[in-house]
Structures are given as C-alpha cells and as structure tokens.
Coordinates of C-alpha atoms and ligand atoms in Angstrom, one line a residue:
X48 CA 0.0 0.0 0.0
X49 CA 1.2 3.5 -0.7
X50 CA -0.2 5.9 2.0
X51 CA -2.9 7.3 -0.2
X52 CA -4.9 8.2 3.0
X53 CA -2.0 9.2 5.3
X54 CA -3.4 11.6 8.0
X55 CA -7.1 11.1 6.9
X56 CA -9.6 10.9 9.7
X57 CA -12.6 8.8 8.7
X58 CA -15.9 7.7 10.2
X59 CA -17.5 4.7 8.4
X60 CA -20.9 3.2 9.4
X61 CA -22.0 -0.4 8.7
X62 CA -18.4 -1.7 8.7
X63 CA -18.2 -4.8 10.9
X64 CA -18.3 -7.2 7.9
X65 CA -18.5 -7.5 4.1
X66 CA -18.3 -4.3 2.0
X67 CA -17.9 -1.8 4.9
X68 CA -15.2 -3.9 6.7
X69 CA -13.3 -4.3 3.5
X70 CA -13.5 -0.5 3.0
X71 CA -12.3 0.1 6.6
X72 CA -9.4 -2.4 6.2
X73 CA -8.4 -0.6 3.0
X74 CA -8.6 2.8 4.7
X75 CA -6.3 1.7 7.4
X76 CA -3.9 0.0 5.0
X77 CA -3.6 3.3 3.1
X78 CA -2.7 5.2 6.3
X79 CA -6.1 6.5 7.7
X80 CA -7.4 6.5 11.2
X81 CA -10.9 5.1 11.3
X82 CA -13.9 5.0 13.5
X83 CA -16.4 2.2 12.8
X84 CA -20.0 2.8 13.8
X85 CA -22.4 -0.1 13.7
X86 CA -25.4 -1.5 15.7
X87 CA -23.6 -4.9 16.1
X88 CA -21.4 -4.3 19.1
X89 CA -19.7 -7.7 19.4
X90 CA -18.8 -7.9 15.7
X91 CA -17.7 -4.2 15.9
X92 CA -15.4 -4.8 18.8
X93 CA -13.9 -7.8 17.1
X94 CA -13.4 -5.9 13.8
X95 CA -11.7 -3.0 15.6
X96 CA -9.4 -5.4 17.5
X97 CA -8.5 -7.2 14.2
X98 CA -7.8 -3.9 12.4
X99 CA -5.5 -2.5 15.0
X100 CA -4.7 0.6 16.9
X101 CA -5.8 3.0 14.2
X102 CA -9.4 1.8 14.5
X103 CA -12.0 2.4 17.2
X104 CA -15.5 1.0 17.3
X105 CA -18.5 3.0 18.5
X106 CA -22.0 1.5 18.8
X107 CA -24.6 3.5 16.8
X108 CA -28.2 3.2 15.6
X109 CA -27.9 5.2 12.4
X110 CA -31.6 5.8 12.2
X111 CA -31.6 7.7 15.6
X112 CA -30.5 11.3 15.7
X113 CA -29.1 11.3 19.2
X114 CA -27.1 8.1 18.5
X115 CA -25.7 9.5 15.2
X116 CA -24.8 12.8 16.9
X117 CA -22.9 10.9 19.6
X118 CA -21.0 8.8 17.0
X119 CA -19.9 11.9 15.1
X120 CA -19.0 13.9 18.2
X121 CA -17.1 11.1 20.0
X122 CA -15.6 9.9 16.7
X123 CA -14.3 13.3 15.7
X124 CA -12.9 13.9 19.1
X125 CA -11.0 10.6 19.1
X126 CA -9.8 11.2 15.6
X127 CA -8.9 14.8 16.3
X128 CA -11.2 16.1 13.5
X129 CA -12.9 14.7 10.5
X130 CA -12.1 14.5 6.8
X131 CA -14.3 11.7 5.5
X132 CA -17.8 10.3 6.4
X133 CA -18.5 7.0 4.7
X134 CA -22.2 6.0 5.2
X135 CA -22.5 2.3 4.4
X136 CA -25.0 1.0 6.9
X137 CA -28.0 -0.4 5.2
X138 CA -30.8 -3.0 5.4
X139 CA -32.7 -4.8 2.7
X140 CA -36.4 -5.9 3.0
X141 CA -37.9 -7.5 0.0
X142 CA -41.6 -8.2 -0.9
X143 CA -44.5 -7.4 -3.1
X144 CA -45.8 -3.9 -2.3
X145 CA -49.4 -5.0 -1.6
X146 CA -48.0 -7.1 1.3
X147 CA -45.5 -4.6 2.4
X148 CA -46.1 -3.3 6.0
X149 CA -46.0 0.5 6.6
X150 CA -43.8 -0.2 9.6
X151 CA -41.3 -2.1 7.4
X152 CA -41.3 0.7 4.9
X153 CA -40.5 3.2 7.7
X154 CA -37.8 1.0 9.2
X155 CA -36.2 0.6 5.8
X156 CA -36.2 4.3 5.1
X157 CA -35.0 5.0 8.7
X158 CA -31.8 3.1 8.0
X159 CA -31.3 3.6 4.3
X160 CA -32.4 7.2 3.9
X161 CA -32.8 9.1 7.2
X162 CA -29.4 7.9 8.3
X163 CA -27.7 9.5 5.3
X164 CA -29.4 12.8 6.3
X165 CA -28.5 12.5 9.9
X166 CA -24.9 11.5 9.3
X167 CA -24.3 14.4 6.9
X168 CA -26.1 16.9 9.1
X169 CA -23.9 16.1 12.1
X170 CA -20.6 15.6 10.1
X171 CA -20.8 18.8 8.0
X172 CA -19.6 21.2 10.8
X173 CA -16.6 19.0 11.4
X174 CA -15.8 18.8 7.7
X175 CA -16.1 22.5 7.3
X176 CA -13.7 23.0 10.2
X177 CA -11.2 20.8 8.3
X178 CA -11.4 23.1 5.3
X179 CA -12.4 20.3 2.9
X180 CA -14.1 16.9 3.1
X181 CA -15.6 13.9 1.4
X182 CA -19.0 12.3 2.1
X183 CA -19.4 8.8 0.6
X184 CA -22.9 7.5 0.5
X185 CA -23.9 4.0 -0.3
X186 CA -26.7 3.6 -2.8
X187 CA -27.1 0.6 -5.1
X188 CA -27.7 -0.5 -8.7
X189 CA -31.3 -0.9 -7.2
X190 CA -31.4 2.8 -6.8
X191 CA -31.1 3.3 -10.5
X192 CA -32.9 0.2 -11.8
X193 CA -35.3 -1.8 -9.7
X194 CA -36.6 -5.4 -9.9
X195 CA -39.5 -7.4 -8.7
X196 CA -39.9 -7.4 -4.9
X197 CA -37.4 -4.5 -4.6
X198 CA -39.7 -1.5 -4.9
X199 CA -39.2 -0.4 -1.3
X200 CA -35.5 -1.0 -1.3
X201 CA -35.1 0.6 -4.7
X202 CA -37.0 3.7 -3.6
X203 CA -34.7 4.0 -0.5
X204 CA -31.6 3.7 -2.6
X205 CA -32.9 6.1 -5.3
X206 CA -33.5 8.6 -2.5
X207 CA -29.8 8.3 -1.6
X208 CA -28.8 9.2 -5.2
X209 CA -31.1 12.3 -5.2
X210 CA -29.8 13.3 -1.7
X211 CA -26.2 12.9 -2.9
X212 CA -26.6 15.1 -5.9
X213 CA -28.4 17.9 -4.1
X214 CA -26.1 17.9 -1.1
X215 CA -23.0 17.9 -3.3
X216 CA -24.3 21.2 -4.9
X217 CA -25.0 22.6 -1.5
X218 CA -21.6 21.8 -0.1
X219 CA -19.4 22.5 -3.2
X220 CA -18.6 26.1 -2.1
X221 CA -17.2 24.6 1.2
X222 CA -15.0 22.2 -0.8
X223 CA -16.9 19.2 0.6
X224 CA -17.5 16.6 -2.0
X225 CA -20.4 14.2 -1.9
X226 CA -20.6 11.0 -4.0
X227 CA -22.5 7.8 -3.9
X228 CA -21.3 4.2 -4.6
X229 CA -23.8 2.0 -6.4
X230 CA -22.8 -1.6 -6.2
X231 CA -24.6 -4.3 -8.2
X232 CA -24.8 -7.8 -6.9
X233 CA -22.1 -8.3 -4.2
X234 CA -21.7 -11.7 -2.6
X235 CA -22.8 -11.1 1.0
X236 CA -25.6 -12.4 3.1
X237 CA -27.2 -9.0 2.8
X238 CA -29.0 -10.2 -0.3
X239 CA -30.7 -13.1 1.5
X240 CA -34.2 -11.4 1.4
X241 CA -34.0 -10.8 -2.3
X242 CA -32.7 -14.3 -3.0
X243 CA -35.5 -15.8 -1.0
X244 CA -38.0 -13.7 -2.9
X245 CA -36.5 -14.9 -6.2
X246 CA -36.9 -18.5 -5.2
X247 CA -33.5 -19.4 -3.8
X248 CA -29.8 -19.6 -4.6
X249 CA -30.1 -21.4 -8.0
X250 CA -32.6 -18.8 -9.2
X251 CA -30.3 -16.0 -8.2
X252 CA -27.3 -17.7 -9.9
X253 CA -29.4 -18.0 -13.1
X254 CA -30.4 -14.4 -12.9
X255 CA -26.8 -13.2 -12.4
X256 CA -25.6 -15.3 -15.3
X257 CA -28.3 -13.8 -17.5
X258 CA -28.1 -10.2 -16.3
X259 CA -24.5 -9.4 -15.4
X260 CA -22.2 -8.8 -18.4
X261 CA -19.2 -9.9 -16.4
X262 CA -21.2 -13.0 -15.5
X263 CA -20.7 -13.1 -11.7
X264 CA -21.2 -11.2 -8.5
X265 CA -18.6 -8.9 -7.0
X266 CA -16.7 -9.6 -3.9
X267 CA -16.6 -7.0 -1.1
X268 CA -12.9 -6.5 -1.8
X269 CA -13.8 -5.4 -5.4
X270 CA -16.0 -2.5 -4.0
X271 CA -13.5 -1.2 -1.3
X272 CA -11.1 0.5 -3.8
X273 CA -13.8 2.9 -4.8
X274 CA -14.2 3.9 -1.2
X275 CA -10.5 4.6 -1.0
X276 CA -10.5 6.6 -4.2
X277 CA -13.4 8.8 -3.0
X278 CA -11.9 9.2 0.4
X279 CA -8.5 10.3 -1.1
X280 CA -7.4 13.6 -2.6
X281 CA -7.1 11.7 -5.9
X282 CA -10.8 12.3 -6.4
X283 CA -10.5 16.0 -5.6
X284 CA -12.5 17.1 -8.7
X285 CA -15.2 14.4 -8.3
X286 CA -18.5 15.4 -6.7
X287 CA -22.2 14.8 -7.2
X288 CA -21.6 11.4 -8.8
X289 CA -23.4 8.1 -8.2
X290 CA -20.9 5.7 -9.4
X291 CA -21.9 2.2 -10.6
X292 CA -19.7 -0.8 -9.8
X293 CA -22.0 -3.4 -11.1
X294 CA -20.3 -5.6 -13.6
X295 CA -21.9 -3.7 -16.4
X296 CA -25.5 -4.3 -15.6
X297 CA -26.8 -0.7 -15.6
X298 CA -25.6 0.0 -19.1
X299 CA -26.4 -3.4 -20.6
Ligands
NAD419 N1 -24.5 -6.8 -1.0 C1 -24.9 -6.3 -2.1 O1 -25.2 -6.9 -3.1 C2 -25.1 -4.8 -2.1 C3 -25.4 -4.2 -3.4 C4 -25.7 -2.8 -3.4 C5 -25.6 -2.0 -2.3 N2 -25.3 -2.6 -1.1 C6 -25.2 -1.7 0.0 O2 -23.9 -1.9 0.6 C7 -24.0 -1.7 2.0 C8 -23.4 -2.8 2.8 O3 -24.0 -4.0 2.4 P1 -23.3 -5.4 2.8 O4 -23.7 -6.3 1.6 O5 -21.9 -5.3 3.1 O6 -24.2 -5.9 4.0 P2 -23.9 -5.9 5.6 O7 -25.2 -6.4 6.2 O8 -22.7 -6.6 5.9 O9 -23.7 -4.4 5.9 C9 -24.7 -3.6 6.5 C10 -24.3 -3.1 7.8 O10 -25.2 -2.1 8.3 C11 -25.3 -2.3 9.7 N3 -26.6 -1.7 10.2 C12 -27.9 -2.1 9.7 N4 -28.8 -1.3 10.4 C13 -28.1 -0.5 11.2 C14 -28.5 0.5 12.1 N5 -29.8 0.9 12.3 N6 -27.5 1.2 12.8 C15 -26.2 0.9 12.6 N7 -25.8 -0.1 11.7 C16 -26.7 -0.7 11.1 C17 -25.3 -3.8 9.9 O11 -25.0 -4.2 11.2 C18 -24.2 -4.2 8.9 O12 -22.9 -4.2 9.5 C19 -25.5 -1.5 2.3 O13 -25.8 -0.1 2.4 C20 -26.2 -2.1 1.1 O14 -27.5 -1.5 0.8 C21 -25.1 -4.0 -1.0

C-alpha cells in the first residue's frame, strides 16, 4: 500500500463485515485513522481489534439522531477532527408492495435514507472545520434500476442518489465533495431477502448469469477500492456522482 490516505480521519458506518469492513481495512492499509460505527457491538469490537490501533468501534443506531450525533462527536474527538464520512450501513427488506407493511417501509427508510441525512447533518460542521471533506454515501444499482420485490429498497436507494446530488451542490462552495457508490450484486448475506423472494440460490445464480455482463457477483474486496478513491485527494474534482460498480448491468 502507498499511504494514499495518510493523515485522513474517517468515520464509516456499517463496517463490521462485508463491504464496509473491506473498506475500513483498505482505509487503514492506506494510512487513515478510522472510527467504525455499527449497531452490532460484538462484531464491531472484534473488527476493531482485528484492524489494530488506528481503529476504534462505537456503537450506533444510524436511524436515531441522538445516536448519530454521539457517533460523530465522539468519533471526531478521538480522531482529532474529521475528513471523511462514509455511510455504508443499510438494510434490505424485499416483498411485493401489496403485502409490504408500513412499519417495514418506515424502518427501511430510517436506516437507508434518514441515516444519510443525519450523518451528513452532524458531520458537516466538522468537515467545514477541516477546510475540505468527502462524504461517501452507499446507494445501489437498485437505486437506478429496480426489480420485482425490490420497490421499497429501490425507492430508498434512489433517494440516496437524489440526496447525494443535491447535497453535493449545496456543499461544493465549502470544498466538501459528496458522492454515492452504487454496487450491483455483491456476494454477501445482505441479499438473502432478495434471494428468498426470487426462489433461492439457484434462481439467483441463473439471474446473475443472464443479467450481469461480467457473468458473476462482485466480492466485497472489489468494492473497497472505490471507497479509498473517493476518500482520497485523488478524487478532488469528483463530486455529485453516483458511481456504478455493477459488472456492467446498468448499461447493458
Ligand atoms: N451486498 C450487495 O449486493 C449490495 C449491493 C448494493 C448495495 N449494497 C449496500 O452496501 C451496504 C453494505 O452491504 P453489505 O452487503 O456489506 O451488507 P452488511 O449487512 O454486511 O452491511 C450492513 C451493515 O449495516 C449495519 N446496520 C444495519 N442497520 C443499522 C443501524 N440501524 N445502525 C447501525 N448499523 C446498522 C449492519 O449491522 C451491517 O454491519 C448497504 O448499504 C447495502 O445496501 C449492497
């Protein structure tokens, strides 16, 4: 690794496993200090221990304002400031809309949408104090192109794209960049609800073979480099983008 993030102070949510953990590992490997925020305390403590002294875990419920505020304030204090907020926590609930509970819809939007607003709201004063910053949001291919059973999830991830664009324009005068990452199928247990809705693992494999030009799912490690790029000064002229990393699906 080449120190591309030397001195960067980063808070990342949803980073105790899979995509977020790979991103946190890559941040540390490139020289950053990282605070991981997640609701899963035992996995979070284990991840922080595994990643070493440059990492601290703080428990958070990203859908709750007091909890997000505490994460950002305590995180920025431990880091000595804040350069990057990476918002990766998310949930997926699948199902036909006629059967979809209002409470499930609200819970989905609480984690996938309200959390992005809350994180940005509380991080912006710290990023402004740093003189520049990067907010990395996590959307999805589903936010650009939906599928059966995914209407609620797609709506939540589409909201992240719209929020990203508008916030980027609002914060450009402060030299704070805002971008979203839009992964396609990534091989994690996160997709279990969608796979069950499709009819199981073999139905998912058939769909991926038919749909994905590269013919396979991504690994979490294939998503992490985009987090590093957006966190680093290499992306200093990139803002208001929702970047697909989907094996070619969106443009196929
Ligand atoms: N796996 C995929 O195919 C895929 C595709 C596109 C986008 N994504 C997005 O990538 C992100 C990470 O997904 P993943 O596949 O690594 O799954 P994951 O389940 O490992 O990651 C989600 C994380 O969010 C945390 N989380 C959930 N609700 C929370 C809350 N209220 N407060 C705090 N933390 C909370 C979970 O504990 C978990 O660590 C998600 O935002 C997801 O929507 C995933």
